[in-house]
mmCIF file of C-alpha atoms in Angstrom:
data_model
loop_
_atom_site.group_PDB
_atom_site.id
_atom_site.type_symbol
_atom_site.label_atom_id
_atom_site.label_comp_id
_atom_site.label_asym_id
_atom_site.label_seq_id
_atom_site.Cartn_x
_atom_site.Cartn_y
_atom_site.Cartn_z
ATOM 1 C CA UNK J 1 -19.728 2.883 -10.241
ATOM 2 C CA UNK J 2 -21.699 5.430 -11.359
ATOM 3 C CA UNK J 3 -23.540 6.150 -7.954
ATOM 4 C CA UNK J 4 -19.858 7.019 -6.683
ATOM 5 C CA UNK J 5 -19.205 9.467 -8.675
ATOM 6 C CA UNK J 6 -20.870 12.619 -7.644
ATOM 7 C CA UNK J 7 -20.939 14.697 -4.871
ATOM 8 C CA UNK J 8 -24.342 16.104 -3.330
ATOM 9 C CA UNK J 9 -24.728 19.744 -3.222
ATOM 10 C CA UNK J 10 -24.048 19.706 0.249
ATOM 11 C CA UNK J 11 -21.091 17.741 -0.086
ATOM 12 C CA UNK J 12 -19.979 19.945 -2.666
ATOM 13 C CA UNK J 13 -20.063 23.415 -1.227
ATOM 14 C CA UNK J 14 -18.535 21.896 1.760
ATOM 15 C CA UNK J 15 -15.804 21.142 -0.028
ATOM 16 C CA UNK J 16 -14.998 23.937 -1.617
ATOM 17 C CA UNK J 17 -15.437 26.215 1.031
ATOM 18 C CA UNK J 18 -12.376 24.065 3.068
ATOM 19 C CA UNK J 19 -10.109 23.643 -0.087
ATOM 20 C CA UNK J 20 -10.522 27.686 -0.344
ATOM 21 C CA UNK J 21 -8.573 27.817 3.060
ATOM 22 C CA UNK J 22 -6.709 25.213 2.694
ATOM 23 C CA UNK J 23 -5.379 26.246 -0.853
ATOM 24 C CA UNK J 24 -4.808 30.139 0.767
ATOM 25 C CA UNK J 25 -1.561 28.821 2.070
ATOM 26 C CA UNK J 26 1.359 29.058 -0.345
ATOM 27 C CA UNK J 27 2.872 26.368 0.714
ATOM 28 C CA UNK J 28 0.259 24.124 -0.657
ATOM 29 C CA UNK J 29 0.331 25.331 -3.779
ATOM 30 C CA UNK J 30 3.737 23.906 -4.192
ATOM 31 C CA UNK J 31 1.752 20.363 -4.005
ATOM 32 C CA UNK J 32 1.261 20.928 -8.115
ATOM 33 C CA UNK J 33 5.187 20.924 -8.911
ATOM 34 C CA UNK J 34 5.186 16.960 -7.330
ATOM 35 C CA UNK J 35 4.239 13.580 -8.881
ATOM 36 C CA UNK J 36 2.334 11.507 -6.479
ATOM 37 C CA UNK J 37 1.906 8.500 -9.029
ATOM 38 C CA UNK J 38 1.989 7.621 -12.273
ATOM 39 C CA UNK J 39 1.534 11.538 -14.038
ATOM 40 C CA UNK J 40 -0.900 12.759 -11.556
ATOM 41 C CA UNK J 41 0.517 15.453 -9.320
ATOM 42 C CA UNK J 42 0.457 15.548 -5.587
ATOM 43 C CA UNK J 43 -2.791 18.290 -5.666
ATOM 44 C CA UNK J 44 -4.998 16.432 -7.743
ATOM 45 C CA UNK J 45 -3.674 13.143 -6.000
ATOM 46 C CA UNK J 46 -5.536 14.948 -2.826
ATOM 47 C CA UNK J 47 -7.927 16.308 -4.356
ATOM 48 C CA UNK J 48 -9.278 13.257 -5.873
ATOM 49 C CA UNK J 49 -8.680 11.573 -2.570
ATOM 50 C CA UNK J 50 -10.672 14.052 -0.788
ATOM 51 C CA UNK J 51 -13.970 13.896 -3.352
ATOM 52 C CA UNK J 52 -14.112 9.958 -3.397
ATOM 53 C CA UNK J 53 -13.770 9.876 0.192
ATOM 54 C CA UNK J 54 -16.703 12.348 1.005
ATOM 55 C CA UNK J 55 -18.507 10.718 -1.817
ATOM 56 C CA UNK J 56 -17.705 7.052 0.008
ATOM 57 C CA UNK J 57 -19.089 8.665 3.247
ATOM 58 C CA UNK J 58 -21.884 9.567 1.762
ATOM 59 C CA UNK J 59 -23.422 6.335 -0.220
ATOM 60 C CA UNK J 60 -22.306 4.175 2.299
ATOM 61 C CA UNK J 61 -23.629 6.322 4.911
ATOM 62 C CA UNK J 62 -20.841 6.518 7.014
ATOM 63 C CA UNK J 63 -20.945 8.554 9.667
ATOM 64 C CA UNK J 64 -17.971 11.308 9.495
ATOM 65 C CA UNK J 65 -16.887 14.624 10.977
ATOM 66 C CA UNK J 66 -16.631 16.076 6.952
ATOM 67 C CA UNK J 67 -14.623 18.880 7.674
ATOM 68 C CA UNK J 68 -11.639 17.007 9.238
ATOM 69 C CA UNK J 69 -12.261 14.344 6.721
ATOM 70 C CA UNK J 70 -12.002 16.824 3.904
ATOM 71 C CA UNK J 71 -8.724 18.908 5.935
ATOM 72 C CA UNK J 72 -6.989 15.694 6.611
ATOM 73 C CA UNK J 73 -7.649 14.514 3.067
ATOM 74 C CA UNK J 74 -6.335 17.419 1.383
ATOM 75 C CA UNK J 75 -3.147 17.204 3.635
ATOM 76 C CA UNK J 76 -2.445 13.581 3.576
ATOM 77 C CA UNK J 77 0.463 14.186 0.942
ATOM 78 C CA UNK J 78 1.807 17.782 2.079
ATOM 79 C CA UNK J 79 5.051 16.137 2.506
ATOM 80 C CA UNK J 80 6.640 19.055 -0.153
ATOM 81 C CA UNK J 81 9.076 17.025 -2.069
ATOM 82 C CA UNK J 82 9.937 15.178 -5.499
ATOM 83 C CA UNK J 83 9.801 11.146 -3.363
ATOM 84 C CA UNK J 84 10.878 9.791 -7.186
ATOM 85 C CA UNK J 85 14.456 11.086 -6.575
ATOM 86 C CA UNK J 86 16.997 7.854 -6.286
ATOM 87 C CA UNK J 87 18.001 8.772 -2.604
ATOM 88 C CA UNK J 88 14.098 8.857 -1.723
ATOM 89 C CA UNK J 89 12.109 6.289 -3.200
ATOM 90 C CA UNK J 90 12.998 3.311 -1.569
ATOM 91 C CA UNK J 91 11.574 4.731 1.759
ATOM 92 C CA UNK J 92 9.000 7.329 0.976
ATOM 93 C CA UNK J 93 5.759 4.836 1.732
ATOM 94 C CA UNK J 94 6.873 4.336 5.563
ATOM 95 C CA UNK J 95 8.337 7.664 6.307
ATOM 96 C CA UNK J 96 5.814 10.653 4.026
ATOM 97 C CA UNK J 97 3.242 10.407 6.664
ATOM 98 C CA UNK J 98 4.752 11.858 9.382
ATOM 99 C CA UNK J 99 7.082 14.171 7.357
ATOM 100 C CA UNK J 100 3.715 15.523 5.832
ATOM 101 C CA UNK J 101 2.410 15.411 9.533
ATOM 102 C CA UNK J 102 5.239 17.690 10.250
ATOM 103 C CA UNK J 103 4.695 19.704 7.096
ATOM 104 C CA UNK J 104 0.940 20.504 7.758
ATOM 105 C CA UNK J 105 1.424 21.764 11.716
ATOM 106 C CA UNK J 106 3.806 24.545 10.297
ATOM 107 C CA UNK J 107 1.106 25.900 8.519
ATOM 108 C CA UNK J 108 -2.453 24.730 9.779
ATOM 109 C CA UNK J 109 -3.985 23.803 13.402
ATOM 110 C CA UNK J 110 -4.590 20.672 13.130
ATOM 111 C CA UNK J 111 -6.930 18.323 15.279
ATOM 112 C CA UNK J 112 -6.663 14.886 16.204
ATOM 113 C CA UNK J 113 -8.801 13.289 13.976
ATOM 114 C CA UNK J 114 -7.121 15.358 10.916
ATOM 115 C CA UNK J 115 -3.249 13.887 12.299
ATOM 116 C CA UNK J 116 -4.702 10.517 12.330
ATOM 117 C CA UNK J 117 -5.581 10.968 9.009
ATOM 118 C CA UNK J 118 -2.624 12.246 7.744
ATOM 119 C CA UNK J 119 -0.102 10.299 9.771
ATOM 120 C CA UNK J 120 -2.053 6.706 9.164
ATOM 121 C CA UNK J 121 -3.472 6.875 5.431
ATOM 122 C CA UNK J 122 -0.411 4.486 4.439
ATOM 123 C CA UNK J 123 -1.931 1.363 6.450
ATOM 124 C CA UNK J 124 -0.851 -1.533 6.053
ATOM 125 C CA UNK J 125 2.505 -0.838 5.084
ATOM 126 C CA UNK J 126 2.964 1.448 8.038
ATOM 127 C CA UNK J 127 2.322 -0.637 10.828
ATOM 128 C CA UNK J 128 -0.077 1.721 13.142
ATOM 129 C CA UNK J 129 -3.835 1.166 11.779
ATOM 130 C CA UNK J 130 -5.865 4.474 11.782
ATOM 131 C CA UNK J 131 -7.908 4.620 14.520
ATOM 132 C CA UNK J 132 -11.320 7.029 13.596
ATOM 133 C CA UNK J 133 -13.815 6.342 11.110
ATOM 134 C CA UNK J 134 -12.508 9.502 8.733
ATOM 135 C CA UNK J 135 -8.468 7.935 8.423
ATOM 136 C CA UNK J 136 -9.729 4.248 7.900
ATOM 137 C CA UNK J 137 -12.306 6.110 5.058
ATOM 138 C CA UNK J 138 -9.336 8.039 3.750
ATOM 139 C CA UNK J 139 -6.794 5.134 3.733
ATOM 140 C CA UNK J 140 -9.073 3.095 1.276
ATOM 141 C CA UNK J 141 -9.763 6.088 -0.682
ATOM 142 C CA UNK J 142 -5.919 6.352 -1.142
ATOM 143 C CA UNK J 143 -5.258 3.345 -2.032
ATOM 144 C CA UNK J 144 -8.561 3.123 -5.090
ATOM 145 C CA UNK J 145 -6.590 6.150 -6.081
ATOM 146 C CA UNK J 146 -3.134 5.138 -6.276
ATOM 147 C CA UNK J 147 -4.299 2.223 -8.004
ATOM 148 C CA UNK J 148 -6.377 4.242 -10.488
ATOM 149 C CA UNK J 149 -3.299 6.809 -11.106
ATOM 150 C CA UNK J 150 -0.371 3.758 -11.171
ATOM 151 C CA UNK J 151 -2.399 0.595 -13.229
ATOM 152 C CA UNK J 152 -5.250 2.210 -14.996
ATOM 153 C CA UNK J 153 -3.679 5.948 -15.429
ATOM 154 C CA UNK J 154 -6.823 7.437 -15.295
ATOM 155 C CA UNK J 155 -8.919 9.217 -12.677
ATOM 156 C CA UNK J 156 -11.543 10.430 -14.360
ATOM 157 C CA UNK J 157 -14.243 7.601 -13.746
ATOM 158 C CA UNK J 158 -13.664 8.290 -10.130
ATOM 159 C CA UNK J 159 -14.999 11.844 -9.341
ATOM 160 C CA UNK J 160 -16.488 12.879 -13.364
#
């Protein structure tokens, strides 16, 4: 696993020069006051999304527009609410995607590739696959995460 784990420079500086926009927006901010699994809040849900996803790209040398892949990463969740309240959970999987769809063209211009990300990442249990290279990358990203945050409760092997 170790190979997985860290980002090239390139990758790296890429990154954080998109989170610094993307994090500019108050709005997203409000992404630490919500669980996404287990204890792990909604921003460093994302975040950790976003890293293993570039890092994925990267060692398996998929090819990948990397700043819609990181935008559309760091939005999948931007769906601004607590999902673990009673009168939410039972339908949050199938209907957070396009709520956080919603959520992100309030605040950011987003392209096609970045909406497919965002609006698909719950594949399978959604039933529209995502169609570019970047969502289907994200999607399994997503889901090594969730696991990681829900069975093992840990995240730290995954982007140390």
């Amino acid at each position: 696993m170790d190979k997985f784990n860290k980002l090239s420079v390139e990758n790296e500086e890429l990154f954080k020069k998109v989170y610094r926009e993307i994090r500019q927006n108050p709005r997203f901010k409000e992404c630490d006051k919500y669980i996404s699994h287990g204890n792990t809040s909604v921003k460093t849900h994302v975040i950790t999304v976003t890293l293993l996803a570039l890092n994925l790209s990267e060692k398996l040398k998929i090819k990948v527009d990397k700043i819609k892949l990181i935008r559309g990463a760091l939005l999948h969740d931007f769906y601004l609410y607590d999902w673990h309240d009673k009168k939410l959970i039972e339908l949050h999987g199938f209907h957070h995607p396009k709520k956080a769809v919603r959520e992100a063209l309030k605040d950011y211009n987003l392209s096609e590739i970045e909406i497919d990300i965002i609006k698909h990442h719950m594949f399978p249990l959604t039933y529209n696959a995502p169609k570019s290279r970047e969502a289907r990358l994200l999607c399994i990203a997503d889901k090594i995460c969730a696991w990681g945050e829900t069975v093992d409760g840990k995240l730290a092997y995954l982007v140390s």
